[in-house]
PDB file of C-alpha atoms in Angstrom:
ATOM      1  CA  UNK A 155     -24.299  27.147  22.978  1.00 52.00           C
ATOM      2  CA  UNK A 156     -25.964  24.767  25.648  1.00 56.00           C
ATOM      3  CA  UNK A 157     -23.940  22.726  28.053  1.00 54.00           C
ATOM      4  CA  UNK A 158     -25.676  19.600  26.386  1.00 54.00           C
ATOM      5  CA  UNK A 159     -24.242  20.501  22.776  1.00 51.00           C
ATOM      6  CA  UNK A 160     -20.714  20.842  23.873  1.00 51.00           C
ATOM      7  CA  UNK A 161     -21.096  17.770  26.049  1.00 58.00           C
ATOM      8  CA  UNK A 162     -22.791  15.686  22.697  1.00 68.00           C
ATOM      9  CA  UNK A 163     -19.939  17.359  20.677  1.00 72.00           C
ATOM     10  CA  UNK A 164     -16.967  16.500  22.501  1.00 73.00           C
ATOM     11  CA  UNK A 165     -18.308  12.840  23.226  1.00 76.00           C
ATOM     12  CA  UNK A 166     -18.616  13.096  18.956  1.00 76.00           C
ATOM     13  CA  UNK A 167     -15.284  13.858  18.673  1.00 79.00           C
ATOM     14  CA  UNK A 168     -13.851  10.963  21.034  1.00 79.00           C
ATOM     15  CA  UNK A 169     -15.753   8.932  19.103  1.00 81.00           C
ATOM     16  CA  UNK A 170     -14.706   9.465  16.157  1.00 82.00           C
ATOM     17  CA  UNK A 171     -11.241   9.571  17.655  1.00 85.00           C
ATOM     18  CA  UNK A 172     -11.269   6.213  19.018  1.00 85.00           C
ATOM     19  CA  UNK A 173     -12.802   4.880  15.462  1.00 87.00           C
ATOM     20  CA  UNK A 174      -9.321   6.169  13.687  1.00 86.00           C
ATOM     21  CA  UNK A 175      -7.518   5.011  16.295  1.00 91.00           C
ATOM     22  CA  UNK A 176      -8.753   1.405  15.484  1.00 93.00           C
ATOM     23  CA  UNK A 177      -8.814   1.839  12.215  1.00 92.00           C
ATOM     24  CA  UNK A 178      -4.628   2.822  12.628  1.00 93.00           C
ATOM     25  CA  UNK A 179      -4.208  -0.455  15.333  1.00 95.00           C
ATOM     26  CA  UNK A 180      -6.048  -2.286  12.566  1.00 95.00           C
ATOM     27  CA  UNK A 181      -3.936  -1.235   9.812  1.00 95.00           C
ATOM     28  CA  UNK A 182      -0.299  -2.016  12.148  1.00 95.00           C
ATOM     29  CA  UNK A 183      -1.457  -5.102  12.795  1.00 97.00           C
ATOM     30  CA  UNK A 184      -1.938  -6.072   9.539  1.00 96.00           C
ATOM     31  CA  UNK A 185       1.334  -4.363   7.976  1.00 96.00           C
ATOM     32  CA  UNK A 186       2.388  -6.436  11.295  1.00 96.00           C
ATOM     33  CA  UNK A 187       1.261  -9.816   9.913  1.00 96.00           C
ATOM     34  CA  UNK A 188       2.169  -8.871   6.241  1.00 95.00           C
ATOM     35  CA  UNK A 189       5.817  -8.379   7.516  1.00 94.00           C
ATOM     36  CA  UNK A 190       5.554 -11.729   9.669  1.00 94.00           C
ATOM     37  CA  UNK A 191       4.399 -13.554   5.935  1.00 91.00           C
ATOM     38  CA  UNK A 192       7.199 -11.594   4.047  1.00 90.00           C
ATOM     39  CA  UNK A 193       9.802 -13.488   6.545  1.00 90.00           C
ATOM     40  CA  UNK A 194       8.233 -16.712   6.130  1.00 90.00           C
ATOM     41  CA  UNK A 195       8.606 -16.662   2.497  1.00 86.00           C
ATOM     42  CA  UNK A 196      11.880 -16.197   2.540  1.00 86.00           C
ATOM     43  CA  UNK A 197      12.476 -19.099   4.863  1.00 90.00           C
ATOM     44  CA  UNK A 198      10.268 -21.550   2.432  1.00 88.00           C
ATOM     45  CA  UNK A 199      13.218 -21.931   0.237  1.00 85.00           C
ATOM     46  CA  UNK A 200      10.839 -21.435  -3.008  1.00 87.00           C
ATOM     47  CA  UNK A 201      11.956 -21.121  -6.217  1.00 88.00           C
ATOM     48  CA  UNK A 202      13.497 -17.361  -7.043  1.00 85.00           C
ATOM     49  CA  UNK A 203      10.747 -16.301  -9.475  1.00 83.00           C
ATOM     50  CA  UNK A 204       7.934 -17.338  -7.288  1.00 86.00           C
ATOM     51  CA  UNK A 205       9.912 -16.031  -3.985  1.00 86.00           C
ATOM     52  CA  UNK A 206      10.511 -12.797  -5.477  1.00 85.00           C
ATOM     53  CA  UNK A 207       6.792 -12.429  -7.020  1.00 87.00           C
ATOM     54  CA  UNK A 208       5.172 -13.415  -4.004  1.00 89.00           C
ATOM     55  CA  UNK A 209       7.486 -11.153  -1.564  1.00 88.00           C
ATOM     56  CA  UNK A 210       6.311  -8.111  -4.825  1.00 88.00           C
ATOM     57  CA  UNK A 211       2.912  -8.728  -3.961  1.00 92.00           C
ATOM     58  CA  UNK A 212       3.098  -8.701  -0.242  1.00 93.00           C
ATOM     59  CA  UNK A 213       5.163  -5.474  -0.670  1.00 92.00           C
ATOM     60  CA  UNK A 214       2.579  -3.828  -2.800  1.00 90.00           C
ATOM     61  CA  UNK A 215      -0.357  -4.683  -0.209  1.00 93.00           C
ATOM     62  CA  UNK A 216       1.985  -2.953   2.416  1.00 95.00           C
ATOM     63  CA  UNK A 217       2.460  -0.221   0.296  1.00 91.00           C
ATOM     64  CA  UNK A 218      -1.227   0.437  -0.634  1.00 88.00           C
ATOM     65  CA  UNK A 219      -2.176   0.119   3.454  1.00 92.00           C
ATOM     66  CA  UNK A 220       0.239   2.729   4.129  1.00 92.00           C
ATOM     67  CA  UNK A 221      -0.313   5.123   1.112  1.00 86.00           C
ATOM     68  CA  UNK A 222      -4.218   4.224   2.151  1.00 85.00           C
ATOM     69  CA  UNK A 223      -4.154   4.884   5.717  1.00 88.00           C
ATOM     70  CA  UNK A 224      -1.005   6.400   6.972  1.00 86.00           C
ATOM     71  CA  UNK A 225      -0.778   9.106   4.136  1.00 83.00           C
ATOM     72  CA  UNK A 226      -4.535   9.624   4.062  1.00 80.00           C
ATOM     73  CA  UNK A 227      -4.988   8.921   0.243  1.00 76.00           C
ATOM     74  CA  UNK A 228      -8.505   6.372   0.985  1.00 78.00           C
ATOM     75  CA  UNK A 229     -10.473  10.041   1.189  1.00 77.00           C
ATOM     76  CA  UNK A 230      -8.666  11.792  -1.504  1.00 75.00           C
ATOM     77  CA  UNK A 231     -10.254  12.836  -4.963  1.00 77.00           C
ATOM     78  CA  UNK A 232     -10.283  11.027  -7.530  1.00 80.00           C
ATOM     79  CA  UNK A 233      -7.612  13.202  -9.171  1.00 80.00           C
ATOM     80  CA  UNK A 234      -4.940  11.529  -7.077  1.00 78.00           C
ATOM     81  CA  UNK A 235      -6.165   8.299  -7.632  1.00 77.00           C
ATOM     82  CA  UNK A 236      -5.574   8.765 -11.463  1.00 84.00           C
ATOM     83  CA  UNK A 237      -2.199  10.162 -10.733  1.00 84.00           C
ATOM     84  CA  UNK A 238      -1.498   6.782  -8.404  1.00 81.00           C
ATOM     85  CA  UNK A 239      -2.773   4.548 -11.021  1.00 88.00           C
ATOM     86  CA  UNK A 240      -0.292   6.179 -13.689  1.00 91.00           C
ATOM     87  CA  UNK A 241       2.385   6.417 -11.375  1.00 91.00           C
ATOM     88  CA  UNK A 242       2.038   2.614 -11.307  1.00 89.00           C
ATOM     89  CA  UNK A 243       2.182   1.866 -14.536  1.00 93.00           C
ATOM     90  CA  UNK A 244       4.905   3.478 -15.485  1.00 93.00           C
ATOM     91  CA  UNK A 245       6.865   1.374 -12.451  1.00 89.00           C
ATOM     92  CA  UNK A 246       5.399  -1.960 -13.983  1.00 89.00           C
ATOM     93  CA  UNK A 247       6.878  -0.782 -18.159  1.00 89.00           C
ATOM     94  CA  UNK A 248      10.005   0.238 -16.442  1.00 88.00           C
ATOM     95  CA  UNK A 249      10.393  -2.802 -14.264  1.00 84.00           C
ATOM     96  CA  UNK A 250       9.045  -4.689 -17.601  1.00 82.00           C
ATOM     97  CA  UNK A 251      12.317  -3.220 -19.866  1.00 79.00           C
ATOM     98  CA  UNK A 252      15.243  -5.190 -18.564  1.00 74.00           C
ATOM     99  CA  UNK A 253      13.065  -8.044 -19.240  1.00 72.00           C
ATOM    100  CA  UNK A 254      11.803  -7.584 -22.353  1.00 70.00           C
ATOM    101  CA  UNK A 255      15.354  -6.197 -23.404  1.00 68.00           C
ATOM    102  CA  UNK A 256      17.384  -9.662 -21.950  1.00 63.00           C
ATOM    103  CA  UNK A 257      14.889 -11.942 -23.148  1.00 56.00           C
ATOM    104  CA  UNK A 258      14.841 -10.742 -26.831  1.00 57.00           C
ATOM    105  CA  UNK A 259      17.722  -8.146 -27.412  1.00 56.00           C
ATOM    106  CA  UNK A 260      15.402  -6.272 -29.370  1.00 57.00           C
ATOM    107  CA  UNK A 261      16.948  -2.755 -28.421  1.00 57.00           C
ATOM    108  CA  UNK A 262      20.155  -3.934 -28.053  1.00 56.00           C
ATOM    109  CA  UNK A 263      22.406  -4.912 -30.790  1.00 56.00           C
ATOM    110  CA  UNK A 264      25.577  -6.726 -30.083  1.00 54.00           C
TER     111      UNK A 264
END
């Protein structure tokens, strides 16, 4: 191998290097500012329902940058995408039963 094509490799790989490495900056500061909006929420005073919906969706953009970035899951197969997607809906029924169960008593008889 010639000089030149380690010297145009390595200079590659520190560019890709320093791409991830704003990609990861990118990604704090966001999870950063998320976190910031997550505080200020709680400080509005709002209404439980809307505090706790609001403070479910910030949580679940965290959640995606991190399983996204941090856990490397934006270049994974599609396989673990369908696995991710079921994953989540079986949280949303079972988050969905107590309510369903209070609101009607359909399952439970008294």
């Amino acid at each position: 191998m010639t000089e030149h094509a380690v010297t145009t490799t390595s200079e590659h790989h520190a560019a890709d290097i320093d791409k991830h490495v704003r990609i990861y900056i990118t990604v704090f500061v966001a999870l950063m500012a998320l976190t910031i909006v997550t505080v200020a929420i709680s400080r509005l005073h709002l209404r439980e329902p809307v505090a706790v919906s609001v403070a479910l969706l910030v949580a679940i953009v965290k959640g995606s940058l991190v399983a996204s970035y941090f856990m490397h899951l934006i270049s994974e197969k599609k396989l673990i995408y369908a696995v991710l997607v079921l994953t989540t809906i079986f949280f949303i029924v079972l988050l969905a039963l107590p309510v369903v169960t209070h609101s009607d008593g359909f399952w439970i008889r008294e």
